[in-house]
Tab-separated table of C-alpha atoms in Angstrom:
chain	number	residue	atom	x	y	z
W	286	UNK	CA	83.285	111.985	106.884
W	287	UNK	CA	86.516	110.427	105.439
W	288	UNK	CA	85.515	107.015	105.647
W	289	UNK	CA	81.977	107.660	103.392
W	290	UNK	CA	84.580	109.508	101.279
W	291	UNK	CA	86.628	106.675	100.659
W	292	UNK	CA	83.697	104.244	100.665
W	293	UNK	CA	81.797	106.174	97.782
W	294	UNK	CA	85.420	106.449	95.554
W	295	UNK	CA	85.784	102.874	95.877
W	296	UNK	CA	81.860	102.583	94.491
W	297	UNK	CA	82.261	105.116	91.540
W	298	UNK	CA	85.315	103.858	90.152
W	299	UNK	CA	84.567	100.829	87.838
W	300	UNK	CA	82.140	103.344	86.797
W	301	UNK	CA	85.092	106.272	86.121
W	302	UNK	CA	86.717	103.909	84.527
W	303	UNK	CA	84.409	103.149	82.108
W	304	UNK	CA	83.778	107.157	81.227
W	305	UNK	CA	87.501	107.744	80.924
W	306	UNK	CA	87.423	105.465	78.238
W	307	UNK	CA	85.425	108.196	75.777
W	308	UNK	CA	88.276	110.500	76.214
W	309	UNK	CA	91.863	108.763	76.204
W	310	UNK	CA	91.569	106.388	79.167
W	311	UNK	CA	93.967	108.277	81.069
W	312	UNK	CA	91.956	107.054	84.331
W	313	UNK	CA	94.103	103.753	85.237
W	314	UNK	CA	92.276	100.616	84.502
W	315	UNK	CA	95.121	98.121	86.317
W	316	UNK	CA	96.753	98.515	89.382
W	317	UNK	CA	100.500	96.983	89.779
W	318	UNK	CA	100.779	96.776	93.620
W	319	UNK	CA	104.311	97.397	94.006
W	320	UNK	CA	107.507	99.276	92.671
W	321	UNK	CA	109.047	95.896	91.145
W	322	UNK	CA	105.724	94.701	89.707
W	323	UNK	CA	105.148	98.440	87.705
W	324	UNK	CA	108.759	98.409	86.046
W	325	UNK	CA	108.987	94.749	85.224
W	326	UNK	CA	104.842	94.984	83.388
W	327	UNK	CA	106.295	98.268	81.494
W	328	UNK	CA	109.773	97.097	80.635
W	329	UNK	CA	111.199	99.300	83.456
W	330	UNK	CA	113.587	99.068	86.269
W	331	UNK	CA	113.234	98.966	89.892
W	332	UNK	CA	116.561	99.337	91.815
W	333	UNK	CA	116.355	98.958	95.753
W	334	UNK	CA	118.264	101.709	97.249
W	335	UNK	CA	117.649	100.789	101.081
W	336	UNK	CA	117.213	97.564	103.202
W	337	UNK	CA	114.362	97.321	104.967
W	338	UNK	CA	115.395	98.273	108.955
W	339	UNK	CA	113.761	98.062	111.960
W	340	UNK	CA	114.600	101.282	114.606
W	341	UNK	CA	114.328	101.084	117.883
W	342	UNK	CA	113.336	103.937	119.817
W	343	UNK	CA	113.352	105.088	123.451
W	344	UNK	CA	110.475	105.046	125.491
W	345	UNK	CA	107.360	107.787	124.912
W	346	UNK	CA	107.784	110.050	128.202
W	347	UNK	CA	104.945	112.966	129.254
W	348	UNK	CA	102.292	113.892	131.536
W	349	UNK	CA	100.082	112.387	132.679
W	350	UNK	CA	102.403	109.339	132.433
W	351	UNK	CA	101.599	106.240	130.492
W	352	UNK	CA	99.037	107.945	129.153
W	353	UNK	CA	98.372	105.685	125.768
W	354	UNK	CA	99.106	107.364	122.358
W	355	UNK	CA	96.174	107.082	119.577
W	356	UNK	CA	98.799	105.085	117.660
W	357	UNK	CA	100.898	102.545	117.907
W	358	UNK	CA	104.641	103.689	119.314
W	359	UNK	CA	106.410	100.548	119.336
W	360	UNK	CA	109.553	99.991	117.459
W	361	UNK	CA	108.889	100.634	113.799
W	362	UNK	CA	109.691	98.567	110.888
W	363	UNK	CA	110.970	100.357	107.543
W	364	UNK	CA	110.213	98.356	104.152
W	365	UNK	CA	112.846	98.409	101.845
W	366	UNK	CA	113.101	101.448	99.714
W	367	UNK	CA	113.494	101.736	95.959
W	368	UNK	CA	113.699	103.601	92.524
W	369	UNK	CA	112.284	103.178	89.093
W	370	UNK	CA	112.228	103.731	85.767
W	371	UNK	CA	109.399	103.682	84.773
W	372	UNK	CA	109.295	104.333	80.081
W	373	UNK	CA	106.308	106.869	79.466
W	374	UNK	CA	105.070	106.727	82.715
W	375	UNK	CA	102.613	109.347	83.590
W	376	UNK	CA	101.685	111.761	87.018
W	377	UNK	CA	98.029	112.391	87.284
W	378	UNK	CA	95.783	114.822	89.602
W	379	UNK	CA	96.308	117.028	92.596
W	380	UNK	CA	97.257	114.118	94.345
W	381	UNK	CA	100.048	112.652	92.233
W	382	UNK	CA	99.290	108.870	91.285
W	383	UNK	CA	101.665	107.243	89.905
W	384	UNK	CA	101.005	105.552	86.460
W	385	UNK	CA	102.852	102.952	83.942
W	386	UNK	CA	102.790	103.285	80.368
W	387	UNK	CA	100.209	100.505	80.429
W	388	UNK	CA	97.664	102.761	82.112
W	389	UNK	CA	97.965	100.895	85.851
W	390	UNK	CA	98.440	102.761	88.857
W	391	UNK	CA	101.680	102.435	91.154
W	392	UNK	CA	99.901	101.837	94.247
W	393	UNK	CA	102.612	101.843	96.690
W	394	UNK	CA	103.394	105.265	95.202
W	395	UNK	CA	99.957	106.830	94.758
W	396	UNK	CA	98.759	105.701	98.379
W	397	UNK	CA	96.473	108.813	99.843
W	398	UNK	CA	95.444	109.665	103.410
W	399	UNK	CA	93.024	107.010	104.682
W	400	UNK	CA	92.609	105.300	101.250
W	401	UNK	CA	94.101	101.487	101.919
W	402	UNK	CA	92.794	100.413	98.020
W	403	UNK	CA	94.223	101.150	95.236
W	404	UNK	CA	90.593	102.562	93.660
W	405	UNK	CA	89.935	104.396	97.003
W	406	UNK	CA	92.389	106.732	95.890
W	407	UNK	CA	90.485	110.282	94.504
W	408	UNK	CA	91.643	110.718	91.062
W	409	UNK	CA	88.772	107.910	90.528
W	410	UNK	CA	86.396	110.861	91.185
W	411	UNK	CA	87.611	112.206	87.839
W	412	UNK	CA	86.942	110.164	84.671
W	413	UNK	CA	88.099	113.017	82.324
W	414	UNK	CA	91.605	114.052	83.202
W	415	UNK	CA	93.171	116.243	80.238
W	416	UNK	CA	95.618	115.381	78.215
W	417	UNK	CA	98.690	114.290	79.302
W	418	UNK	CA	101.586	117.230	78.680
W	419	UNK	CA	104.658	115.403	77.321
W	420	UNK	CA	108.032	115.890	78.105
W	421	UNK	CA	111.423	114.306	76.128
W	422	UNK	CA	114.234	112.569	78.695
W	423	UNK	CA	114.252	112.003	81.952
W	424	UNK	CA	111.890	113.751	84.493
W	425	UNK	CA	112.617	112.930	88.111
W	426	UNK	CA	109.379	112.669	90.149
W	427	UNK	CA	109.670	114.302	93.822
W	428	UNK	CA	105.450	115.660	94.440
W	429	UNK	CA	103.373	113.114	96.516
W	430	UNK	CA	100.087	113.591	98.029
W	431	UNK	CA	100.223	116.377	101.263
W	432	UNK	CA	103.041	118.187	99.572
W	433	UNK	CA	101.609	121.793	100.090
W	434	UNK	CA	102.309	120.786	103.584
W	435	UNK	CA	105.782	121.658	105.143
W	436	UNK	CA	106.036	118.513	107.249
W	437	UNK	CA	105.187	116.352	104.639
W	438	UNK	CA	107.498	118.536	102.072
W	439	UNK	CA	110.237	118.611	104.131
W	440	UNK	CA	109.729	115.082	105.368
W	441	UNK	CA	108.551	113.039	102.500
W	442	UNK	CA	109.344	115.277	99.286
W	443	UNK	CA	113.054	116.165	99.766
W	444	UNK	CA	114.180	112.998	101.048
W	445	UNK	CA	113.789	111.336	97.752
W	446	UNK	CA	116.237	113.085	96.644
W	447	UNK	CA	118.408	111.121	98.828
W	448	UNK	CA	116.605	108.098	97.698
W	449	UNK	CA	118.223	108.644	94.200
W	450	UNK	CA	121.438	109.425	95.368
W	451	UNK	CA	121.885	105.961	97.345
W	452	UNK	CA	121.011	103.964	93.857
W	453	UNK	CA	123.678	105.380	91.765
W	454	UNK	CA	123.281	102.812	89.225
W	455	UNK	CA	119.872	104.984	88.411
W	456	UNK	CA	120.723	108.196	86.320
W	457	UNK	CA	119.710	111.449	87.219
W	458	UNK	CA	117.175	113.137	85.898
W	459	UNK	CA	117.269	115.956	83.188
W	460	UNK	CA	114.481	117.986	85.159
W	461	UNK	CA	112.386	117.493	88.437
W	462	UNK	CA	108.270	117.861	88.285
W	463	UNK	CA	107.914	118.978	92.254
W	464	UNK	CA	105.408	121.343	93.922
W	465	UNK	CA	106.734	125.057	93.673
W	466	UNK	CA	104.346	127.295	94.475
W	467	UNK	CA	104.703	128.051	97.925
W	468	UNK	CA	107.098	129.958	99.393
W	469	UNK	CA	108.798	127.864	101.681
W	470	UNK	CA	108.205	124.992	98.703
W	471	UNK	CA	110.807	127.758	96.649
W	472	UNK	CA	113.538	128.262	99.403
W	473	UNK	CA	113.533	124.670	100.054
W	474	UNK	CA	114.080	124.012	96.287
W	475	UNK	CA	116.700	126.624	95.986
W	476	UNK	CA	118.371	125.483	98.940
W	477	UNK	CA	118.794	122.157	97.408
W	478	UNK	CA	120.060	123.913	94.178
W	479	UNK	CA	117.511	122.837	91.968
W	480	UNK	CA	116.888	125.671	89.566
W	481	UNK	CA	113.908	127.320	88.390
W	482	UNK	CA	114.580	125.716	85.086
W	483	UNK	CA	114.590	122.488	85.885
W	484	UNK	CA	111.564	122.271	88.128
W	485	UNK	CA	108.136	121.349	85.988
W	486	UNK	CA	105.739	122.440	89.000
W	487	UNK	CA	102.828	120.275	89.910
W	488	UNK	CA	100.321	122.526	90.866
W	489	UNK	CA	100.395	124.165	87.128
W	490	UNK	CA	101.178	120.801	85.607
W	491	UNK	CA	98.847	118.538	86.768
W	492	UNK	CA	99.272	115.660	84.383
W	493	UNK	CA	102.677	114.592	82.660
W	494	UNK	CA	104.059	111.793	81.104
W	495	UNK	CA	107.885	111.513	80.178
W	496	UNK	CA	109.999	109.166	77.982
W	497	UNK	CA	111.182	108.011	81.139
W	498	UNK	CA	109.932	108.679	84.449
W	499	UNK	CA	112.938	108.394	87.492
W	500	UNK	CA	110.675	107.364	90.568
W	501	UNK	CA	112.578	107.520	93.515
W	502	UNK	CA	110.551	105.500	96.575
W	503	UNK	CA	108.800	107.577	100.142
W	504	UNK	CA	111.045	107.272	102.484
W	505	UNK	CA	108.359	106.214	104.290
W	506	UNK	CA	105.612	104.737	102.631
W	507	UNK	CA	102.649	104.139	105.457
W	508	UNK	CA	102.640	106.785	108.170
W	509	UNK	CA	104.674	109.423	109.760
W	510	UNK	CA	108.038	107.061	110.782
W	511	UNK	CA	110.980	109.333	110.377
W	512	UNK	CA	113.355	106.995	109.754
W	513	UNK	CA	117.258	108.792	111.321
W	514	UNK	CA	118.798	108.656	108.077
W	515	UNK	CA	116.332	111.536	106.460
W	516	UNK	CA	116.995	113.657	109.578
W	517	UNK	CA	120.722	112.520	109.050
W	518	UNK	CA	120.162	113.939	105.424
W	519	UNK	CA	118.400	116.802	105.935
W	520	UNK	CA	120.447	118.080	108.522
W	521	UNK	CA	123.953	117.473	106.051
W	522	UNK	CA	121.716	119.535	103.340
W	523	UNK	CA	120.463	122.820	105.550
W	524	UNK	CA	122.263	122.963	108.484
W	525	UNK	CA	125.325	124.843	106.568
W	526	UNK	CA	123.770	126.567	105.145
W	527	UNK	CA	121.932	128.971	107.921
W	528	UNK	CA	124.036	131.329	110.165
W	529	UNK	CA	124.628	130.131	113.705
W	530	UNK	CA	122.008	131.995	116.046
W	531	UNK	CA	124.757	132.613	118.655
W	532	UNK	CA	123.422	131.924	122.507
W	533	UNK	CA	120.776	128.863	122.963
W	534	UNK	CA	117.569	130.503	125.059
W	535	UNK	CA	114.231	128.505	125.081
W	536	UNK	CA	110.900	129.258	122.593
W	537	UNK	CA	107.126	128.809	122.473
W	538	UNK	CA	105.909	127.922	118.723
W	539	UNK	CA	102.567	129.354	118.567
W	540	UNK	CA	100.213	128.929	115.290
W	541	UNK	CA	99.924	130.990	113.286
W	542	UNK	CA	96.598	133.497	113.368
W	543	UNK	CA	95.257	131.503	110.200
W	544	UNK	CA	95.490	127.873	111.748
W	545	UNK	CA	91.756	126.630	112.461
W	546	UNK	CA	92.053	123.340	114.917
W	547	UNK	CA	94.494	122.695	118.123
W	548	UNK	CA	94.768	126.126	118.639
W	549	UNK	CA	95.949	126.811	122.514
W	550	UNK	CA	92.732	128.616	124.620
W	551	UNK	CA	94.479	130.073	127.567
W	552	UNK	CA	97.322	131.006	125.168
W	553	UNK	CA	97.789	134.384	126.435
W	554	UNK	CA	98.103	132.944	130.036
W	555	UNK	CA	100.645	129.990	128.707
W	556	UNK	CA	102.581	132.936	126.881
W	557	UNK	CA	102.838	134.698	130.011
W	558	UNK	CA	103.937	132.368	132.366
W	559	UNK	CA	106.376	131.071	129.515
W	560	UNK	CA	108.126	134.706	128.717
W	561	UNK	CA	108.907	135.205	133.085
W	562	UNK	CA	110.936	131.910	132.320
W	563	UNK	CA	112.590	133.337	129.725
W	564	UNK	CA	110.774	131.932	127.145
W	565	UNK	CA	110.766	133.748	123.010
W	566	UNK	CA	107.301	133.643	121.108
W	567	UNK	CA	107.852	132.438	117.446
W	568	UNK	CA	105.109	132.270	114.574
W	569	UNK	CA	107.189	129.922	112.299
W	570	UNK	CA	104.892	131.384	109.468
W	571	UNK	CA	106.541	134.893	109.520
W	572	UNK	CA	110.061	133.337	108.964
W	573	UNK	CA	111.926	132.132	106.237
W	574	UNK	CA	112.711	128.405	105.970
W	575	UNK	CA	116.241	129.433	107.487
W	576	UNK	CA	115.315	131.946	110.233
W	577	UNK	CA	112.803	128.627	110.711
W	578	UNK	CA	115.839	126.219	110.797
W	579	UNK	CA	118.176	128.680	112.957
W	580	UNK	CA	115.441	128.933	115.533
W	581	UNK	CA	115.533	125.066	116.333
W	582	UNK	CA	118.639	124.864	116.054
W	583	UNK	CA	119.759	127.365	118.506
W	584	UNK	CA	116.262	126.493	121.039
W	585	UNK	CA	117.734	124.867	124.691
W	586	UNK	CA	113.865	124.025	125.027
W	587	UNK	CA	111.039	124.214	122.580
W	588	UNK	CA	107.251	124.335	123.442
W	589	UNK	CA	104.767	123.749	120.705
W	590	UNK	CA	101.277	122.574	119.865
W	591	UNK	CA	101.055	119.355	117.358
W	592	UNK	CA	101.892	121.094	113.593
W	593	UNK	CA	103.974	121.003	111.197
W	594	UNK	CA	106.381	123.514	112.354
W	595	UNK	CA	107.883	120.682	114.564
W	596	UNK	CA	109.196	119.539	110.986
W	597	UNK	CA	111.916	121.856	112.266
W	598	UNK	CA	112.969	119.571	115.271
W	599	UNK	CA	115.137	117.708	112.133
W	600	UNK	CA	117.630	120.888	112.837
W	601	UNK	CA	117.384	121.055	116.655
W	602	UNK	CA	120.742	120.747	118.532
W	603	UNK	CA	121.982	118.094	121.189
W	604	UNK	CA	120.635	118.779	124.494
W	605	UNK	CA	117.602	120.414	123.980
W	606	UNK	CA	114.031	119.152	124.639
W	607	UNK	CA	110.665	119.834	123.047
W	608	UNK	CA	107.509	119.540	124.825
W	609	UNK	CA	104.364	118.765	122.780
W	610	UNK	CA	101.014	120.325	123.629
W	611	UNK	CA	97.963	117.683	122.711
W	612	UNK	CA	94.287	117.937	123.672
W	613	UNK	CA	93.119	116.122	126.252
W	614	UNK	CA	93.511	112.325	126.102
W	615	UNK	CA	95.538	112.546	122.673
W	616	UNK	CA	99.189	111.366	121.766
W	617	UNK	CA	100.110	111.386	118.278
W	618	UNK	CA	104.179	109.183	117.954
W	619	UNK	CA	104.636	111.556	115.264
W	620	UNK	CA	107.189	114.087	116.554
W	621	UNK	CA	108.332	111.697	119.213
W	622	UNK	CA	109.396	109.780	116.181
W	623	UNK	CA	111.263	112.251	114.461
W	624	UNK	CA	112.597	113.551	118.193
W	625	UNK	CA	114.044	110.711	118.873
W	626	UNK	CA	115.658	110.306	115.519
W	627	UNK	CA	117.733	113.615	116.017
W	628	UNK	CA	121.073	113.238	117.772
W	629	UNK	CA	121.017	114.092	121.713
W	630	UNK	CA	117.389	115.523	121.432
W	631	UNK	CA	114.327	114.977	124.051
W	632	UNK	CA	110.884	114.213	124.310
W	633	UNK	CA	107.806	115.075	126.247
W	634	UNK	CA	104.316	114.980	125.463
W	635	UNK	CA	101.751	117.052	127.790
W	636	UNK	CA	98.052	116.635	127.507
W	637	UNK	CA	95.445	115.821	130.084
W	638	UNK	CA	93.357	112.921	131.303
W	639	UNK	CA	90.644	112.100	128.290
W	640	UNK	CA	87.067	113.849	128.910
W	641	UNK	CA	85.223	111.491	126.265
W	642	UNK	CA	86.116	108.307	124.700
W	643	UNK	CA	85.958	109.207	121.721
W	644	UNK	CA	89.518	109.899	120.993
W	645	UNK	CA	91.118	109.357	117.430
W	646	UNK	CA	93.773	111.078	114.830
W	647	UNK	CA	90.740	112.767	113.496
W	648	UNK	CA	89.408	114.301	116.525
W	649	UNK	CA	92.732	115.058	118.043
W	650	UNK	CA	93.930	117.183	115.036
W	651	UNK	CA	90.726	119.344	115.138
W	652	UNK	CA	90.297	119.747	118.918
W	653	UNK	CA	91.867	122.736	120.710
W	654	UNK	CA	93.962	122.446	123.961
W	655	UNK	CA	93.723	123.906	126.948
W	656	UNK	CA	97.072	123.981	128.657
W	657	UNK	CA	97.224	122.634	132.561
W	658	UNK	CA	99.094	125.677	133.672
W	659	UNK	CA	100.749	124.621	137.034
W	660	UNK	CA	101.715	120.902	135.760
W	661	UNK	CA	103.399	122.582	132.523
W	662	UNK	CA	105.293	124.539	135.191
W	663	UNK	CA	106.438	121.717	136.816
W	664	UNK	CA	107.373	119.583	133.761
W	665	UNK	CA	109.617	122.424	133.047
W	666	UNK	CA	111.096	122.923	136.365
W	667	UNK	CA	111.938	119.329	135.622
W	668	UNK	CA	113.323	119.594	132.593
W	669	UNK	CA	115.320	123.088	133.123
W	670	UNK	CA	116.966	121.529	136.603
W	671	UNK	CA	117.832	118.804	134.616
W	672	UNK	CA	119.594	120.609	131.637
W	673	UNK	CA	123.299	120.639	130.813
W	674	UNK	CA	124.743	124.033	132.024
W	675	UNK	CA	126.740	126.443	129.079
């Protein structure tokens, strides 16, 4: 259904656009494509805080072998990344478009999931947005679309901060508007030590404009392509910060009872076999975000069904290995991505031969698994032989 979604915002938009115009116009009427073009039409700057790179990765390894991923896994290419300044810019909607002064939308920072057009994107669906709340200084802008997500939180949200700190010519801001309603959105925050008072929250806030918005870029703007230095970040921020587990022993990340797709069908089987090899059962969703972080970090070998749990590989240690769990015929590079930009870690994928051919990102995040018992036993027999001893 996403691509009739997209399809009918594209159709309705000239048409929001022109209802949005009996109550303030704060629908955007112009689009500036990038960062550079946004600050230099609004009398803003646009600083570039990283080169683009290109990382090269090691191959994708699993069973069956050579079994082709949904997506692309060749080396990836990072564009350059950047901050603005961006004078009475405004945040709009759920999904956090971007938007000058001049009433255009920042499309390389307001790009959603499966929207490639700037007027794909859903706040189209809404010609009358309130009013804007206003704020005086500087308000730093962290919230991006999937932020009630951990990965993407984690991932795409905190990282920014980093972004900032890499353009020092760009001051800081005098308060952050970021997504703080969740739990583990709170003990991330606090972790970071931004205070309650200086977080304007998103989810209550849902439209702002500043005297100056402080924009820093995604760290990765199309996709899910972990570039090392967030995981290099990330893991300078946390990793203090949570108490060593003491002894590495291996675990099995199950989802949690709420989770609705890729849930594992012969679970109680797989969580069987698993605990005779030693194996602890963790529901990431009943820890905190550092019993979450010790976990990885002190895991020899991790087990786990695609989710965003495996955000957590970011703290795992050198020398262990995680094994993905997939539906049949699906590979997602998404974890094997961020795997293989962490230090000394491994990769696996384990899925099946396909049973249909229809076989997409769609399908393969809302399909359950069924877990190949005796070849999970062997890729592990594999992988345990092959271990450093401690």
């Amino acid at each position: 259904m996403k691509p009739a979604y997209v399809r009918a915002t594209r159709l309705v938009a000239p048409a929001t656009i022109q209802l949005s115009r009996l109550s303030g116009s704060y629908v955007p009427g112009g689009v500036s494509l990038t960062m550079e073009d946004a600050a230099t039409s609004s009398g803003g700057r646009c600083v570039v805080a990283r080169e683009p790179e290109v990382i090269v990765r090691p191959p994708l390894l699993g069973y069956p072998p050579q079994l082709a991923p949904l997506e692309p896994a060749t080396d990836t290419e990072i564009p350059r990344i950047a901050v603005m300044e961006l004078p009475e810019g405004r945040v709009l909607g759920r999904h956090h478009a971007v938007i000058t002064g001049q009433g255009d939308l920042v499309h390389e920072l307001s790009l959603y999931f499966g929207a490639l057009r700037p007027r794909e994107h859903p706040l189209f669906l809404a010609p009358f947005p309130g009013r804007p709340e206003r704020f005086t200084g500087r308000l730093g802008v962290l919230t991006s679309r999937g932020d009630s997500n951990y990965y993407h939180f984690l991932i795409d949200v905190l990282p920014r901060i980093g972004v900032l700190e890499q353009a020092p010519e760009i001051a800081p801001p005098d308060r952050w508007y970021v997504p703080a309603q969740t739990s583990f959105q709170r003990q991330l925050l606090d972790m970071f030590g931004i205070d309650p008072a200086q977080r304007i929250d998103s989810e209550e806030v849902n439209h702002v404009q500043a005297d100056c918005l402080v924009v820093p870029g995604l760290p990765s703007v199309r996709g899910e392509k972990n570039p090392p230095w967030v995981v290099e970040f990330l893991r300078s921020r946390l990793l203090s910060q949570v108490p060593d587990r003491g002894h590495r022993r291996p675990v099995y990340i199950t989802r949690s009872a709420g989770s609705h797709n890729r849930a594992v069908a012969n679970e109680d089987e797989l969580v069987r076999m698993l605990s005779a090899r030693g194996f602890d059962v963790v529901d990431p969703s009943a820890l905190s975000v550092a019993e979450q972080i010790a976990t990885f970090a002190s895991a020899s070998l991790i087990v786990a069904s695609h989710g965003a749990a495996l955000a957590n590989l970011v703290f795992a240690s050198p020398g262990s290995t995680v094994v993905e769990l997939f539906p049949p015929g699906s590979v997602l590079p998404d974890y094997w991505r961020l795997a293989s930009s962490v230090p000394g870690v491994g990769y696996r994928y384990f899925s099946a031969w396909p049973t249909s051919s229809r076989r997409n990102r769609p399908t393969a995040l809302i399909t359950d698994i069924e877990v190949d018992l005796p070849a999970l036993s062997a890729m592990l027999d594999e992988l345990q032989e092959s271990a450093p001893r401690r």
